[in-house]
CSV table of C-alpha atoms and ligand atoms in Angstrom, one decimal:
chain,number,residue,atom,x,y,z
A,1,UNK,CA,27.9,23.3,-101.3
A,2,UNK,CA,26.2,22.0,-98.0
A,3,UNK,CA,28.3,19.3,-96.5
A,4,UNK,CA,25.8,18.2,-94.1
A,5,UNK,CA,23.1,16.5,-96.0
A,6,UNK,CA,20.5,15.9,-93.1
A,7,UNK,CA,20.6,19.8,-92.7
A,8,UNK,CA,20.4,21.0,-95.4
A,9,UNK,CA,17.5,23.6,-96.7
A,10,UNK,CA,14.9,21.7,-97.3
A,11,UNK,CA,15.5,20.3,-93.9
A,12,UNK,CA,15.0,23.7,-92.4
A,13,UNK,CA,12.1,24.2,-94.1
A,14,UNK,CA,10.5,20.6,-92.9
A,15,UNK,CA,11.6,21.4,-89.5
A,16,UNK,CA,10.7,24.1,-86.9
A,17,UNK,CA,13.9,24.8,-85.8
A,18,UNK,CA,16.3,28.1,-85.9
A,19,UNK,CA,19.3,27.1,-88.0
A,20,UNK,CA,22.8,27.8,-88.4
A,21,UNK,CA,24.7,28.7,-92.0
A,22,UNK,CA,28.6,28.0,-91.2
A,23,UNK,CA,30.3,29.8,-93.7
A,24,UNK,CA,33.9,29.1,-94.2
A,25,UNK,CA,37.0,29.2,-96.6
A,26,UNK,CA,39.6,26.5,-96.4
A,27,UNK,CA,42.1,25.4,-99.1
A,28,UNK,CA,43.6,22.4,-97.5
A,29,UNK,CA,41.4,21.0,-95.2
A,30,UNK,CA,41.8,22.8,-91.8
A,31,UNK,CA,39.6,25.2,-91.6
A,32,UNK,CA,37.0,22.8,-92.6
A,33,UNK,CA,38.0,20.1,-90.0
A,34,UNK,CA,37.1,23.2,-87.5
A,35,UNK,CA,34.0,24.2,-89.2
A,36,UNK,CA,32.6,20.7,-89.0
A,37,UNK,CA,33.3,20.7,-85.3
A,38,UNK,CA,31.2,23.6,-84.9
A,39,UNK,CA,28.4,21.8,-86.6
A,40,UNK,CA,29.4,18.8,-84.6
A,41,UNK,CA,28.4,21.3,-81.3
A,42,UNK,CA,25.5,22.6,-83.0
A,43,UNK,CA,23.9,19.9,-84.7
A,44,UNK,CA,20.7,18.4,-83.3
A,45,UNK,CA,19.5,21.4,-81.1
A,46,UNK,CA,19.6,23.5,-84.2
A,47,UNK,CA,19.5,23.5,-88.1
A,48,UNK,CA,23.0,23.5,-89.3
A,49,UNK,CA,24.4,24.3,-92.9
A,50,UNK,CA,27.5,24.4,-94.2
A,51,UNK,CA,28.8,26.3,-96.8
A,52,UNK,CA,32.2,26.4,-98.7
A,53,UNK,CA,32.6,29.3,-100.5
A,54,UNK,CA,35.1,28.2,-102.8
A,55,UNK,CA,31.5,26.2,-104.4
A,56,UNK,CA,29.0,28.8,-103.4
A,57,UNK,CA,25.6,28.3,-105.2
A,58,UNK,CA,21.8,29.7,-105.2
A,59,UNK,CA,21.1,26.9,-103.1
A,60,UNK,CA,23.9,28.2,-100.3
A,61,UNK,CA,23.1,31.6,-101.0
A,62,UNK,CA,19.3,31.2,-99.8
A,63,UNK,CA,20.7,28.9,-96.7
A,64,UNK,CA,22.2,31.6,-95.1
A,65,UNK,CA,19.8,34.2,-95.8
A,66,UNK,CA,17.4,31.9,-93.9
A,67,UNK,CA,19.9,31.1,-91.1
A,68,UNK,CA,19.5,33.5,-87.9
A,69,UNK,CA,23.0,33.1,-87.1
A,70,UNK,CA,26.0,32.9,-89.6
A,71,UNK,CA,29.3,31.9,-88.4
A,72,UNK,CA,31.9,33.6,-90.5
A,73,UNK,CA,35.1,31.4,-90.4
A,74,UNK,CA,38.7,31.7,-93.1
A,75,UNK,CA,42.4,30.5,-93.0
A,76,UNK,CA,44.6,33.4,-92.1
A,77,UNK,CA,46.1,34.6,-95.7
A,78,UNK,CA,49.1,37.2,-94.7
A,79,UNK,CA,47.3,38.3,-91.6
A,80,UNK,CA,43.8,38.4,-93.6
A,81,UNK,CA,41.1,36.5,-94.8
A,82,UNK,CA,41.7,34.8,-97.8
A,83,UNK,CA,41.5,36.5,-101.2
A,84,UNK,CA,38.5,33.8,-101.8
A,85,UNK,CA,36.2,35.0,-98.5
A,86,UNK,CA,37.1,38.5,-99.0
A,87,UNK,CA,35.6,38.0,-102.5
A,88,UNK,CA,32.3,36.8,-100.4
A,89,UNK,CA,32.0,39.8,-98.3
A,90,UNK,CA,32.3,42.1,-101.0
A,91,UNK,CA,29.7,39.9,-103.1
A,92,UNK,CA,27.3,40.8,-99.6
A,93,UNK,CA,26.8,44.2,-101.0
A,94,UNK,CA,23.6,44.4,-102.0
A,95,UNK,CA,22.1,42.6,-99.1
A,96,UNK,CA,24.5,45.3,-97.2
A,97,UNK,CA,22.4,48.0,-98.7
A,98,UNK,CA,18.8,45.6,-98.3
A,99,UNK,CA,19.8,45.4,-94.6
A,100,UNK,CA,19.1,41.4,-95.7
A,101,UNK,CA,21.0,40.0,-92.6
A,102,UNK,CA,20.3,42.8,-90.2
A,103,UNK,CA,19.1,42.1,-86.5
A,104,UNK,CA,21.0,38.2,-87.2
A,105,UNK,CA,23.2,36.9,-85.2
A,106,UNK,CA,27.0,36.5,-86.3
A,107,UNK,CA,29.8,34.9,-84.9
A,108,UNK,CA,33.6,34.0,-86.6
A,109,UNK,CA,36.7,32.0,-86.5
A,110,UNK,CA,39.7,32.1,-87.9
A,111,UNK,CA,42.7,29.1,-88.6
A,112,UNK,CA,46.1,29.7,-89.3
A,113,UNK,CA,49.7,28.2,-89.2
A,114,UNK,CA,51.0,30.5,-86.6
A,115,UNK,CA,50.1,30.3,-82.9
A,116,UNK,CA,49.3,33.7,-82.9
A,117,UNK,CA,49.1,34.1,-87.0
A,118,UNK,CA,47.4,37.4,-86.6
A,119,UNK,CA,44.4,35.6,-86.1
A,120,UNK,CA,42.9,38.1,-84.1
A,121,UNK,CA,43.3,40.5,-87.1
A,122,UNK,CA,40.9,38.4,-89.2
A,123,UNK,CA,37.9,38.0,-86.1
A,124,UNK,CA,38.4,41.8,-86.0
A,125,UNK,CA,38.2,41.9,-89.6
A,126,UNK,CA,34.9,39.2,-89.7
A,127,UNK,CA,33.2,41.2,-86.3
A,128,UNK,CA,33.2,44.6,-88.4
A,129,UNK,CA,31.6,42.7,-91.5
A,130,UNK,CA,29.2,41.7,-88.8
A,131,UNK,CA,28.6,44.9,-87.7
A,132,UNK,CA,28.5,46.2,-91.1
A,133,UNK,CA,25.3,44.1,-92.0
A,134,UNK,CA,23.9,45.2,-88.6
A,135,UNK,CA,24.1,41.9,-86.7
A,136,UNK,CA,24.5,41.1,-83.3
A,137,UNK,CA,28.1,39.1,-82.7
A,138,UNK,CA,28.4,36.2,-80.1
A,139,UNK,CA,31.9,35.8,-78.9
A,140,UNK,CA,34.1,33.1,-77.1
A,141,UNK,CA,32.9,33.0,-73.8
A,142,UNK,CA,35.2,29.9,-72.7
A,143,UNK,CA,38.2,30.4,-69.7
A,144,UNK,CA,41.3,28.7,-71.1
A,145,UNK,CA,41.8,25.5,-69.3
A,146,UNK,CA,45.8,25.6,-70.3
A,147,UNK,CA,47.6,25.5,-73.0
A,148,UNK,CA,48.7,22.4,-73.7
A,149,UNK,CA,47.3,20.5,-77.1
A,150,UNK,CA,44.8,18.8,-75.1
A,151,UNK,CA,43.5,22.1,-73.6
A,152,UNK,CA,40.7,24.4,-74.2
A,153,UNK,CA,41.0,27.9,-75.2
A,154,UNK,CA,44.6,27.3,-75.2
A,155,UNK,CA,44.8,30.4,-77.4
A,156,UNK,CA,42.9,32.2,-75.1
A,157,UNK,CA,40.8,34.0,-77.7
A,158,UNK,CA,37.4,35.6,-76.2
A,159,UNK,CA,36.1,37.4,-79.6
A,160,UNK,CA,35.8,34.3,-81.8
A,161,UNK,CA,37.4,30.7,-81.9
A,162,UNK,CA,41.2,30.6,-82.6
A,163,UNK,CA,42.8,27.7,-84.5
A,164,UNK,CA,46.0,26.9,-85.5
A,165,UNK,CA,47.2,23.9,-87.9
A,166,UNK,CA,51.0,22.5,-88.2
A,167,UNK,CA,51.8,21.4,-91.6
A,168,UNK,CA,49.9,18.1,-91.1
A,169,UNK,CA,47.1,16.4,-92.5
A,170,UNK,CA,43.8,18.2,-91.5
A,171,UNK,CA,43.1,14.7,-89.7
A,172,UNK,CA,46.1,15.6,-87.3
A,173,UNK,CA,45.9,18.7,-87.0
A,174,UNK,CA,44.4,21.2,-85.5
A,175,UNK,CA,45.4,19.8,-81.9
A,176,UNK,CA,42.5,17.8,-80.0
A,177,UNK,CA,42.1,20.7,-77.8
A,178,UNK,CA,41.7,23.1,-80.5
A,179,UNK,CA,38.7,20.9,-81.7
A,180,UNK,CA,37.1,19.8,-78.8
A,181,UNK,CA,37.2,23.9,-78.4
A,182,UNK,CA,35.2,24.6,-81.6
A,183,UNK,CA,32.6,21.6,-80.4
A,184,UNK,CA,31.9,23.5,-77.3
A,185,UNK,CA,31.9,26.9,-79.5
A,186,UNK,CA,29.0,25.2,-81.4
A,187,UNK,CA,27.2,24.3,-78.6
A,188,UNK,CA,27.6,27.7,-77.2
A,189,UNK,CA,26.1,29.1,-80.2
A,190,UNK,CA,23.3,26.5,-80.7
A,191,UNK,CA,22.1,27.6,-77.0
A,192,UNK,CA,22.7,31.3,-77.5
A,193,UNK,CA,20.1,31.0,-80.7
A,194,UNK,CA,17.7,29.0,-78.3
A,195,UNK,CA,17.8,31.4,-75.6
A,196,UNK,CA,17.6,34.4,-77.5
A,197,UNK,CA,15.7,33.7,-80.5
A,198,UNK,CA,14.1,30.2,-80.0
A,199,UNK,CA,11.5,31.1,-82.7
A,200,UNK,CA,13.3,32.6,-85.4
A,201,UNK,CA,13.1,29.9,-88.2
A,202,UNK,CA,14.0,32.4,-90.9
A,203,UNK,CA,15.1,35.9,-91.5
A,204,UNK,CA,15.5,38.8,-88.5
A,205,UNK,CA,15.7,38.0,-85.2
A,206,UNK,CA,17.0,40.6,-83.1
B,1,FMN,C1,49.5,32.6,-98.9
B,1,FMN,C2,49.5,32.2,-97.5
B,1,FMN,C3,49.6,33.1,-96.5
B,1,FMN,C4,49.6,32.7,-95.2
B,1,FMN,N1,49.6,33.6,-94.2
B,1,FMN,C5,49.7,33.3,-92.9
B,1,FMN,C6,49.7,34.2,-91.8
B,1,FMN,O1,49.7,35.4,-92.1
B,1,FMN,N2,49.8,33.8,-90.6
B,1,FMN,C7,49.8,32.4,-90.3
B,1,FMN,O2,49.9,32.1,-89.1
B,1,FMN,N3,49.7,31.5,-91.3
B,1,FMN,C8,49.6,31.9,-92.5
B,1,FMN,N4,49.5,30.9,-93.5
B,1,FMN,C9,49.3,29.5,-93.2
B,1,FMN,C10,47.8,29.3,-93.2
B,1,FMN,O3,47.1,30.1,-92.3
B,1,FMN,C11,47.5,27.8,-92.8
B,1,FMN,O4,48.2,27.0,-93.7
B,1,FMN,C12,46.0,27.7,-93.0
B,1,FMN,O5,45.3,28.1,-91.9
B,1,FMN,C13,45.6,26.3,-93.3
B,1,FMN,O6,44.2,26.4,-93.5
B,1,FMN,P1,43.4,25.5,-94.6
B,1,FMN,O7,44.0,24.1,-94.6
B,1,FMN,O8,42.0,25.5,-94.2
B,1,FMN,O9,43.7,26.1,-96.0
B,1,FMN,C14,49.5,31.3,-94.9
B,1,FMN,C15,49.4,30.4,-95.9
B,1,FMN,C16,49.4,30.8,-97.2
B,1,FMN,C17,49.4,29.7,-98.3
């Protein structure tokens, strides 16, 4: 389902602008809180849809073939992706063999409950996806400012955007920092589409 109702496809297809499909699994709420602060970043220089894949639908499905860049984001399950977003990467196989998303751009981030939480396990596992399908990924390219709750980076993650949640209501947590972190990560990806593929409303870009 698209959560963002002024972006969603028939938006893009009114508009002119490249656009961003954030594609996420989240059982309780924090990985969602993060992928809406992407959007948040995103939103307004570029086309932004969301999609949960725990409701995935035709409509959802032709959002993100349309997107140029698809953020790839999961709650770390046992140092993995969930069991619910690995069942959406194997469900890419036939665009895998169409070569549907190649010469996109692709980016990931992953939330867990540890400060570490083998997250970087689940970007590497979302960056070889990517690579998989032929895109072109778009790091982290923020310098920690500390690591304190109010800091950015504080995980100091340069291959995607790092998360982690206490056992707290999504409202709470993630930290400010770790949100405020994800904002900027939008941005950053919002003016990475505009430099590098200002024109690509649909389909292949690079
Ligand atoms: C079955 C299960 C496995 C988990 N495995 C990990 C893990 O390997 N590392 C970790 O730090 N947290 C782990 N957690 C905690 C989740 O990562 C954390 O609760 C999650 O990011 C919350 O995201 P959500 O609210 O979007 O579902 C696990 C939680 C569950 C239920």
């Amino acid at each position: 389902m698209n959560d963002l109702s002024t972006n969603n496809q028939s938006s893009h297809q009114a508009d002119s602008k490249p656009s961003i499909a954030i594609v996420y699994h989240s059982n309780y709420g924090h990985t969602r809180r993060v992928a809406q602060a992407i959007a948040q970043g995103a939103n307004g220089q570029v086309g932004v849809s969301m999609v949960d894949i725990a409701a995935i639908d035709e409509q959802d499905w032709a959002c993100i073939d349309a997107a140029s860049l698809i953020v790839f984001g999961s709650a770390v399950y046992m140092g993995s992706v969930t069991a619910e977003f690995k069942t959406f990467m194997d469900s890419t196989s036939k665009r895998w063999v169409a070569r549907t998303w190649q010469g996109k751009f692709a980016a990931g981030f992953a939330n867990s409950g540890g400060l570490s939480g083998d997250k970087l396990a689940v970007l590497q596992q979302l960056c070889l996806f990517a690579m998989q399908h032929g895109m072109n990924w778009v790091g982290m390219p923020l310098m920690p400012t500390g690591n304190s709750e109010e800091d950015l980076n504080r995980l100091s993650s340069f291959l995607g955007l790092m998360t982690q949640s206490a056992d707290l209501p999504p409202e709470l947590s993630p930290c400010q920092g770790d949100i405020q972190t994800a904002v900027w990560f939008g941005e950053h990806l919002a003016k990475t589409l505009l430099r590098f593929a200002p024109n690509s409303q649909t389909n292949q870009t690079v």
